[in-house]
XYZ file of C-alpha atoms in Angstrom:
436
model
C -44.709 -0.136 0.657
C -41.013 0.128 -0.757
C -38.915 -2.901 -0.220
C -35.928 -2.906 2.027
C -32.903 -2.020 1.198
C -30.635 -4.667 1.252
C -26.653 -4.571 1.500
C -26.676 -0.503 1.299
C -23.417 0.928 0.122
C -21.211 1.263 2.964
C -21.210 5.296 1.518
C -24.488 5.246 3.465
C -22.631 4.755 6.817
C -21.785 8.442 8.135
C -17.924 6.814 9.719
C -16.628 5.435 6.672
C -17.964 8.020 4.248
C -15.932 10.242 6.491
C -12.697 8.382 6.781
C -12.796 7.482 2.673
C -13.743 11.269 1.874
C -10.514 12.548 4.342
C -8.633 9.403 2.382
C -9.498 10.274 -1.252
C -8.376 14.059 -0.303
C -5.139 13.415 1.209
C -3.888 10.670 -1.190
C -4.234 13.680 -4.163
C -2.511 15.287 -2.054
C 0.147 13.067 -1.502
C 0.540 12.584 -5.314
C 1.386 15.990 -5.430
C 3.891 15.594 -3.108
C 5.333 13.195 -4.810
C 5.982 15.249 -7.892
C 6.596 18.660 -5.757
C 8.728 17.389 -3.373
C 11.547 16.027 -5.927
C 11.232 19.284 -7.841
C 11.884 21.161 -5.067
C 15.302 19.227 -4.981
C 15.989 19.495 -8.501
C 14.838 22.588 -9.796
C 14.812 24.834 -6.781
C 17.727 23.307 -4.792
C 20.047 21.671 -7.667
C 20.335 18.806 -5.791
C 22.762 15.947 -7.185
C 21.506 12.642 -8.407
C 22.693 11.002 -5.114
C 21.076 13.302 -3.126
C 17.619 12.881 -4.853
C 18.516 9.241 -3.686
C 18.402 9.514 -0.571
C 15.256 11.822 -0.775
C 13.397 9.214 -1.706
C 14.394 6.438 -0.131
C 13.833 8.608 3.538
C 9.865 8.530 2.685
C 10.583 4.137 2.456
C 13.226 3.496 4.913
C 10.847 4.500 7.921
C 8.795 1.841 7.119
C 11.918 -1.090 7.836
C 13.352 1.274 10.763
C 9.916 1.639 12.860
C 7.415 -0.674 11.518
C 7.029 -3.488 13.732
C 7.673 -1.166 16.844
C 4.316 0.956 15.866
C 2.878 -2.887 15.626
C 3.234 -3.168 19.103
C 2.168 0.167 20.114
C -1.149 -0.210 17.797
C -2.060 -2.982 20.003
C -1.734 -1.579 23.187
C -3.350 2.078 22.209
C -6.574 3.634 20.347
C -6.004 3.936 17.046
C -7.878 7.222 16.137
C -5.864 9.434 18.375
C -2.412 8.194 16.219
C -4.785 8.437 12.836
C -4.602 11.955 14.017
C -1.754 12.910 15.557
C 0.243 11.544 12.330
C -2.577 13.464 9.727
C -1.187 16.988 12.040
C 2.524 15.924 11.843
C 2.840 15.414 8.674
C 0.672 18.198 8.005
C 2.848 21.101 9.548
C 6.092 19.078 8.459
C 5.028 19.546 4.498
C 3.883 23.351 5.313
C 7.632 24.203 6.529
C 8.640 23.350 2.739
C 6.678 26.671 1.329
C 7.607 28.616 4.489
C 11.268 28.581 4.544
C 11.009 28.575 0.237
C 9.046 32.127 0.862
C 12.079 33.026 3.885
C 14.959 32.117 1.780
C 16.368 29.637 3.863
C 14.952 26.396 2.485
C 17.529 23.946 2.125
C 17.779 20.242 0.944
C 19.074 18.835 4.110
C 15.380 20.540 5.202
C 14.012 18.421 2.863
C 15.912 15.236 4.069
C 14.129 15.960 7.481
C 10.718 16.638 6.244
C 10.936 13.590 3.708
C 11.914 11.255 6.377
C 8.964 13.037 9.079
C 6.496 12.282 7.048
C 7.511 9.230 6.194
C 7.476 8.228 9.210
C 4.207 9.293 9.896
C 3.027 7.215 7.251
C 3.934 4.407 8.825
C 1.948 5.358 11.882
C -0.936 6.276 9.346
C -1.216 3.473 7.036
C -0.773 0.656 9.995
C -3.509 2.448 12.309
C -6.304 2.619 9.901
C -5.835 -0.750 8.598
C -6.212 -1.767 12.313
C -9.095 1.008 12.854
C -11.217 -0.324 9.180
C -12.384 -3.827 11.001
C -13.848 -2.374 14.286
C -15.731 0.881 12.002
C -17.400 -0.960 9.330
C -17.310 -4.144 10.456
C -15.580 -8.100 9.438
C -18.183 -8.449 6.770
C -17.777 -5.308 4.737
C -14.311 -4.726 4.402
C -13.645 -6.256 0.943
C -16.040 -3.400 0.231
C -14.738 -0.928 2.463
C -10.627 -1.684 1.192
C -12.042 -2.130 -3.044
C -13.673 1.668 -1.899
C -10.387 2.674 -0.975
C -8.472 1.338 -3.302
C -10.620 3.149 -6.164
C -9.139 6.635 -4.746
C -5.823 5.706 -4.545
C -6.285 4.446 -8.280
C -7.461 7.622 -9.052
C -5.137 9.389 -7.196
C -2.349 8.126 -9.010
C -4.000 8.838 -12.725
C -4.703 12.513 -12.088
C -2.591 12.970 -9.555
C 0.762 13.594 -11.388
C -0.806 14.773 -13.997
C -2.935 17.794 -11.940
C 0.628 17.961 -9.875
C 2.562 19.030 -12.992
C -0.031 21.628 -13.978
C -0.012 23.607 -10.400
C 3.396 23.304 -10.468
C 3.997 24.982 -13.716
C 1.627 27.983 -12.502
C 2.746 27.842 -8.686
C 5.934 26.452 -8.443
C 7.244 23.344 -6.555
C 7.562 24.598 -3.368
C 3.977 26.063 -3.138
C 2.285 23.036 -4.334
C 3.379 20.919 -1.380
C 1.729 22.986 0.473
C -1.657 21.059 -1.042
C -0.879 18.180 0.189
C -0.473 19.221 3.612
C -3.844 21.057 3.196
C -5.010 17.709 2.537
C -3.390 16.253 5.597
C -5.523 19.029 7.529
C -8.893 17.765 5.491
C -8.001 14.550 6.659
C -7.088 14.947 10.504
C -11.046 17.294 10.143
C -12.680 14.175 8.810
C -10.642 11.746 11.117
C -11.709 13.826 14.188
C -15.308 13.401 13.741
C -15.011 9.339 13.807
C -16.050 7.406 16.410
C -13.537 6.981 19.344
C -12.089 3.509 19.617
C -11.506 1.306 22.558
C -7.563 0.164 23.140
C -7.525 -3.700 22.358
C -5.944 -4.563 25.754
C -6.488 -2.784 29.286
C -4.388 0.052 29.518
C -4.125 -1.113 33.205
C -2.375 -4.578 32.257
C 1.608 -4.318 32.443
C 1.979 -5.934 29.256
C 4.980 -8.240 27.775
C 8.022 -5.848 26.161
C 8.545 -4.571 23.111
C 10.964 -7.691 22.152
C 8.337 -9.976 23.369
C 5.179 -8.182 21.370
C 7.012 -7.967 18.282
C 8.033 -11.594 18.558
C 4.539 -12.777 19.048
C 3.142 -10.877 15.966
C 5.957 -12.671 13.835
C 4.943 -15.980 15.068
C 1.395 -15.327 14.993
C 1.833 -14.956 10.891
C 4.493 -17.690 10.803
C 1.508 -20.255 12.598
C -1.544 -19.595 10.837
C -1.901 -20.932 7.313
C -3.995 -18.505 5.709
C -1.577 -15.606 6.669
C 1.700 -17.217 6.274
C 0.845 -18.321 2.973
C -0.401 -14.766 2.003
C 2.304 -13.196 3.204
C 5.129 -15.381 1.118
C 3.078 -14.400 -1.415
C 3.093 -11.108 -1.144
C 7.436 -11.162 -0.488
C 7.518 -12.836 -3.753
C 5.079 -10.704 -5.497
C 7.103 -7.689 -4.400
C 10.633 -9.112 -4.734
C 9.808 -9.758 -8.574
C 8.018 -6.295 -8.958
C 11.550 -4.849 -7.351
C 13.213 -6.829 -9.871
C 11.147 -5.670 -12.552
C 11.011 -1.701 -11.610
C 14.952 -1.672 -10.971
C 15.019 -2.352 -15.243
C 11.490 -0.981 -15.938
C 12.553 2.497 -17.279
C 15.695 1.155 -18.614
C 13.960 -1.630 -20.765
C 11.435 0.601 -22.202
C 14.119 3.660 -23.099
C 17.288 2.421 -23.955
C 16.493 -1.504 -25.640
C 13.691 -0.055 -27.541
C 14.627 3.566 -27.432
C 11.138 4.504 -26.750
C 11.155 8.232 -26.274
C 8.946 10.742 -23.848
C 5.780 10.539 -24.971
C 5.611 6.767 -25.177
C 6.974 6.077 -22.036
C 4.310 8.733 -20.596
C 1.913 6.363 -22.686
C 3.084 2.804 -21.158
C 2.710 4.016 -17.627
C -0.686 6.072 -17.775
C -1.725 2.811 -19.335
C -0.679 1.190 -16.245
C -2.815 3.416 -14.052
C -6.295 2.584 -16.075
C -5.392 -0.893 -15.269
C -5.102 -0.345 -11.638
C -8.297 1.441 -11.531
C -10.315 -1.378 -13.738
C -8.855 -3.712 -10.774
C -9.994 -1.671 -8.132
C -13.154 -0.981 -9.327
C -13.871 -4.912 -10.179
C -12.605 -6.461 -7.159
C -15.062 -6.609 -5.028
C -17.519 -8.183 -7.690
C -15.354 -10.793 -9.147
C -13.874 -11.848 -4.910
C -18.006 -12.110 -4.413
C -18.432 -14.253 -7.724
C -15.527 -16.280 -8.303
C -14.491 -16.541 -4.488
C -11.685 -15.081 -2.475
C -8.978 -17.649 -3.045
C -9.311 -18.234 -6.915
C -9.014 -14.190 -6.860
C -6.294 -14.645 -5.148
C -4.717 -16.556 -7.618
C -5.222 -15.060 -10.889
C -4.218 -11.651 -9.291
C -0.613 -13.228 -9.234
C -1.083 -14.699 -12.762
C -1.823 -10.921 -14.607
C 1.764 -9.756 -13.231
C 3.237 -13.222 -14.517
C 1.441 -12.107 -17.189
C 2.663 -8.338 -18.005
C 5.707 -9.361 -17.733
C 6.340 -11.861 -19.994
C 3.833 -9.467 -22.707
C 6.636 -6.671 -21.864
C 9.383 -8.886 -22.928
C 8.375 -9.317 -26.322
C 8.508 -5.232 -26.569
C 11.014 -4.504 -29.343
C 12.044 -1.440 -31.141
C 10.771 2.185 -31.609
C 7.534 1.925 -32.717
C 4.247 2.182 -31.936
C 3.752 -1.474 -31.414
C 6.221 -1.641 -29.113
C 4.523 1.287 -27.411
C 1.071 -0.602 -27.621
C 2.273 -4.219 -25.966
C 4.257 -2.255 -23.398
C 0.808 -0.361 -22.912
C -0.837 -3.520 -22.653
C 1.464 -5.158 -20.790
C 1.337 -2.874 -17.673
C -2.327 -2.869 -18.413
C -2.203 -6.117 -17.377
C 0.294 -5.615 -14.665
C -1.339 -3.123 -12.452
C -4.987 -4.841 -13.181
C -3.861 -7.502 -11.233
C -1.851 -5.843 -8.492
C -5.252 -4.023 -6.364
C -6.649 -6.806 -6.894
C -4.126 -8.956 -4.954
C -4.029 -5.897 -2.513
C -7.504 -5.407 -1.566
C -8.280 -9.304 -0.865
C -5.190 -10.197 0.900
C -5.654 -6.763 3.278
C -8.918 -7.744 3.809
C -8.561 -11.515 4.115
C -5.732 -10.344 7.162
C -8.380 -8.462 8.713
C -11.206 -10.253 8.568
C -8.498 -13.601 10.293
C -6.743 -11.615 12.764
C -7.928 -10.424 16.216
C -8.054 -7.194 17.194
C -5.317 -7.074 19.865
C -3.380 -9.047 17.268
C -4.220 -6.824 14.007
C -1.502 -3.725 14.432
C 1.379 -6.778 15.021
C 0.311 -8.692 12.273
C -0.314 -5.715 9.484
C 3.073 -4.483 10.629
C 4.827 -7.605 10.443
C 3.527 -8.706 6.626
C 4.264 -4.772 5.759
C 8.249 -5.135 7.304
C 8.552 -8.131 5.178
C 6.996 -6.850 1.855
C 8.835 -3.718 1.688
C 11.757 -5.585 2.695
C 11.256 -7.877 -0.443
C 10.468 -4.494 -2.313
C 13.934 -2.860 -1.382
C 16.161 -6.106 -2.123
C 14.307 -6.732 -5.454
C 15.386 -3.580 -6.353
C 19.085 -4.345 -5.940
C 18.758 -8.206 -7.240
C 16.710 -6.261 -10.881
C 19.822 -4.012 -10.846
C 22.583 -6.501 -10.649
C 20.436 -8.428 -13.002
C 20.412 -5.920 -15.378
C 24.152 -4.828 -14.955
C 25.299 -8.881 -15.220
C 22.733 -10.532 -18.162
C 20.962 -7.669 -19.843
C 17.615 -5.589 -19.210
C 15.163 -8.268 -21.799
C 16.763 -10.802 -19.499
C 16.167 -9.088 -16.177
C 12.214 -8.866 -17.609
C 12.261 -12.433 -17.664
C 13.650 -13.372 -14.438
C 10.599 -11.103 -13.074
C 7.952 -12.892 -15.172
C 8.861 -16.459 -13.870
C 9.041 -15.237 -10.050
C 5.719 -13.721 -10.775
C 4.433 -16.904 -11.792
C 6.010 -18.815 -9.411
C 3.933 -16.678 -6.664
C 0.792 -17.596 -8.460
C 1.919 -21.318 -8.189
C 2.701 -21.093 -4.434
C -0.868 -19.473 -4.171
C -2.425 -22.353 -6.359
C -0.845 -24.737 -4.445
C -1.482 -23.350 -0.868
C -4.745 -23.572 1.542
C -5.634 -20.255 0.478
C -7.371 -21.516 -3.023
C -9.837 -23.153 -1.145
C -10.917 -19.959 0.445
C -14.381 -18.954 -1.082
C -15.302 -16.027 1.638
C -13.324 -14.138 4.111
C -15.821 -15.771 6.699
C -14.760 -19.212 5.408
C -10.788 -18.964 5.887
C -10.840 -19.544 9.468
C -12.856 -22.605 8.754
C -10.277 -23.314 5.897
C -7.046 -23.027 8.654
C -8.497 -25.038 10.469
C -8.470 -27.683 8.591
C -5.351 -27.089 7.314
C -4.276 -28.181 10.344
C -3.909 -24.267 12.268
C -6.530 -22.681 14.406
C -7.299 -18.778 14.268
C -4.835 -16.756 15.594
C -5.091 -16.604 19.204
C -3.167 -14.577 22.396
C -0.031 -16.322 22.966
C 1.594 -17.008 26.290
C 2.459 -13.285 27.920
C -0.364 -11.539 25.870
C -2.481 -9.325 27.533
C -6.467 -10.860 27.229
């Protein structure tokens, strides 16, 4: 008689292999709209530098504009049907690029539109199946579930450009996009056949406003230890890692006059390391605990950093500690990722979850953008080695808020309740006005 089979891979469970298949497809895709889309601008469109600007920063600025008001409506609606309204969306909004390319009327305000739809429908997207993973796989398997998940995108973005570049020299920009919203159609396929999901409060219930919801999902992550601490975290994480991309290019090109080829090297190497991290979180949160994760995922950055400092000159040593230095960067970075995503989860109700995922988002792209800014007025004011710097110590000084937090003591995500607690804050809970 065979033995049971204990802990099966959650690819064994017909939901999530469907939502991570429709995943895995559309963030290719989305890879390749990253490269297509830009090209489009450039190549097909001659679009000026400040207009390829504000192309990209319409797929981000959705995100600051909308975020915490999709919170509210996450948490007062099913998820799945918004999983795939925004999958159809976004699909028909990418297939209008290739359309009015092949009628001759393509132009890049069109793209400004379709940059910022989509991006919007990220938002949507990306906040509903975060609040969807808990309830399909349940509390106790989503380190695995979010590691699995993280792999793809990892993989995504090493083959991704790469595979972009190649259709794109046979196809052309304009056609290529149109894979990625093929992918969006895989996706809203896959998403369709998941189980239907309950709405977290009683559709029935007149609930508190918009004002009020959004209020209660910032002060639900300003109470609780576990999540407030993750969450200044993560604004410091990303407010360094603005810093540091702002000079990134910069550092690597013009103080050590790296060319092409070696930058091309730096940042594949960057995109192994990403993947190692993925693919070894889930074993090293399970051995060495959740919060000591946790910690050391801030360290690596710290890390990089300072390794990507000591860079100098055109050669290929410089080439191989940049290399190793973003290595080290991005190994760290999914790791942080997939245990504070899934420590939220696992602490957060479910008529809390689209509030709170929102709120930490709002504030760590907000951290993102101004990074950005502080990196280039860095750069502009004390020098691009210096700018480096700056980003190494903040990255180390969000390791030391980590060490010095609650959150080290957290061994399991079924512990940190346990560990709020005692830190002197219960488990989130509805606040006064909240529907039951």
């Amino acid at each position: 008689m065979k033995a049971p089979v204990r802990n099966p891979s959650l690819f064994r469970q017909r939901d999530f292999a469907l939502l991570w298949s429709g995943q895995t497809v559309s963030l290719f895709g989305t890879q390749f709209t990253y490269v297509a889309l830009p090209l489009t601008a450039v190549v097909v469109l001659d679009a000026t530098p400040m207009e390829s600007g504000i192309l990209s920063a319409l797929t981000t600025l959705p995100f600051l504009l909308f975020g915490l008001a999709v919170g509210v409506l996450l948490d007062r609606r099913s998820r799945r049907p918004i999983l795939i309204g925004a999958d159809v969306v976004r699909a028909l909004a990418l297939f209008w690029v290739p359309v009015a390319y092949f009628l001759g009327v393509l132009s890049i305000a069109q793209l400004f539109v379709v940059a910022f739809v989509v991006g919007t429908m990220t938002v949507f997207f990306d906040l509903a199946y975060q609040s969807y993973l808990p309830n399909l796989v349940g509390r106790e398997k989503l380190m695995e579930a979010n590691s699995k998940l993280q792999v793809s995108e990892s993989l995504a973005e090493v083959g991704g450009p790469g595979a972009a570049g190649a259709l794109i020299s046979v196809l052309g920009a304009p056609l290529v996009v149109a894979a990625d919203a093929l992918s969006y159609v895989v996706s809203t396929l896959a998403v369709s056949r998941l189980p239907a999901d309950a709405s977290p409060v009683e559709p029935s219930r007149t609930g508190p406003s918009v004002w009020t919801s959004i209020r209660e999902g910032v002060s639900v992550v300003a109470r609780h230890h576990i999540l407030r601490w993750c969450t200044t975290t993560a604004v410091l994480a990303n407010l360094f890692e603005g810093t540091l991309m702002a000079v990134f290019f910069l550092f690597l090109a013009r103080e050590n006059m790296i060319g092409s080829a070696g930058i091309g090297l730096v940042v594949a190497s960057g995109g192994v390391g990403g993947l190692c991290g993925a693919l070894l979180v889930d074993t090293l949160t399970r051995r060495f605990g959740v919060g000591p994760m946790l910690v050391l995922s801030m360290v690596l950055p710290g890390a990089g950093y300072l390794l990507l400092a000591t860079a100098h000159g055109n050669s290929w040593w410089a080439v191989g500690t940049a290399a190793a230095a973003n290595f080290i960067t991005l190994l760290g970075l999914p790791i942080f990722n997939v245990t504070v995503i899934s420590l939220r989860q696992a602490v957060t109700p479910d008529q809390l979850l689209g509030r709170v995922n929102a709120t930490v988002r709002t504030c760590a792209w907000g951290a993102l953008s101004l990074g950005s800014v502080i990196g280039g007025t860095l750069g502009s004011a004390f020098g691009l080695r210096e700018t480096v710097l700056v980003a190494a110590g903040g990255a180390f000084s969000a390791a030391l808020l980590l060490l010095a937090s609650p959150v080290r003591a957290v061994r399991r995500l079924d512990g940190a309740g346990a560990v709020a607690a005692v830190s002197g804050t219960s488990e989130p809970r509805d606040t006064p006005g909240e529907n039951p």
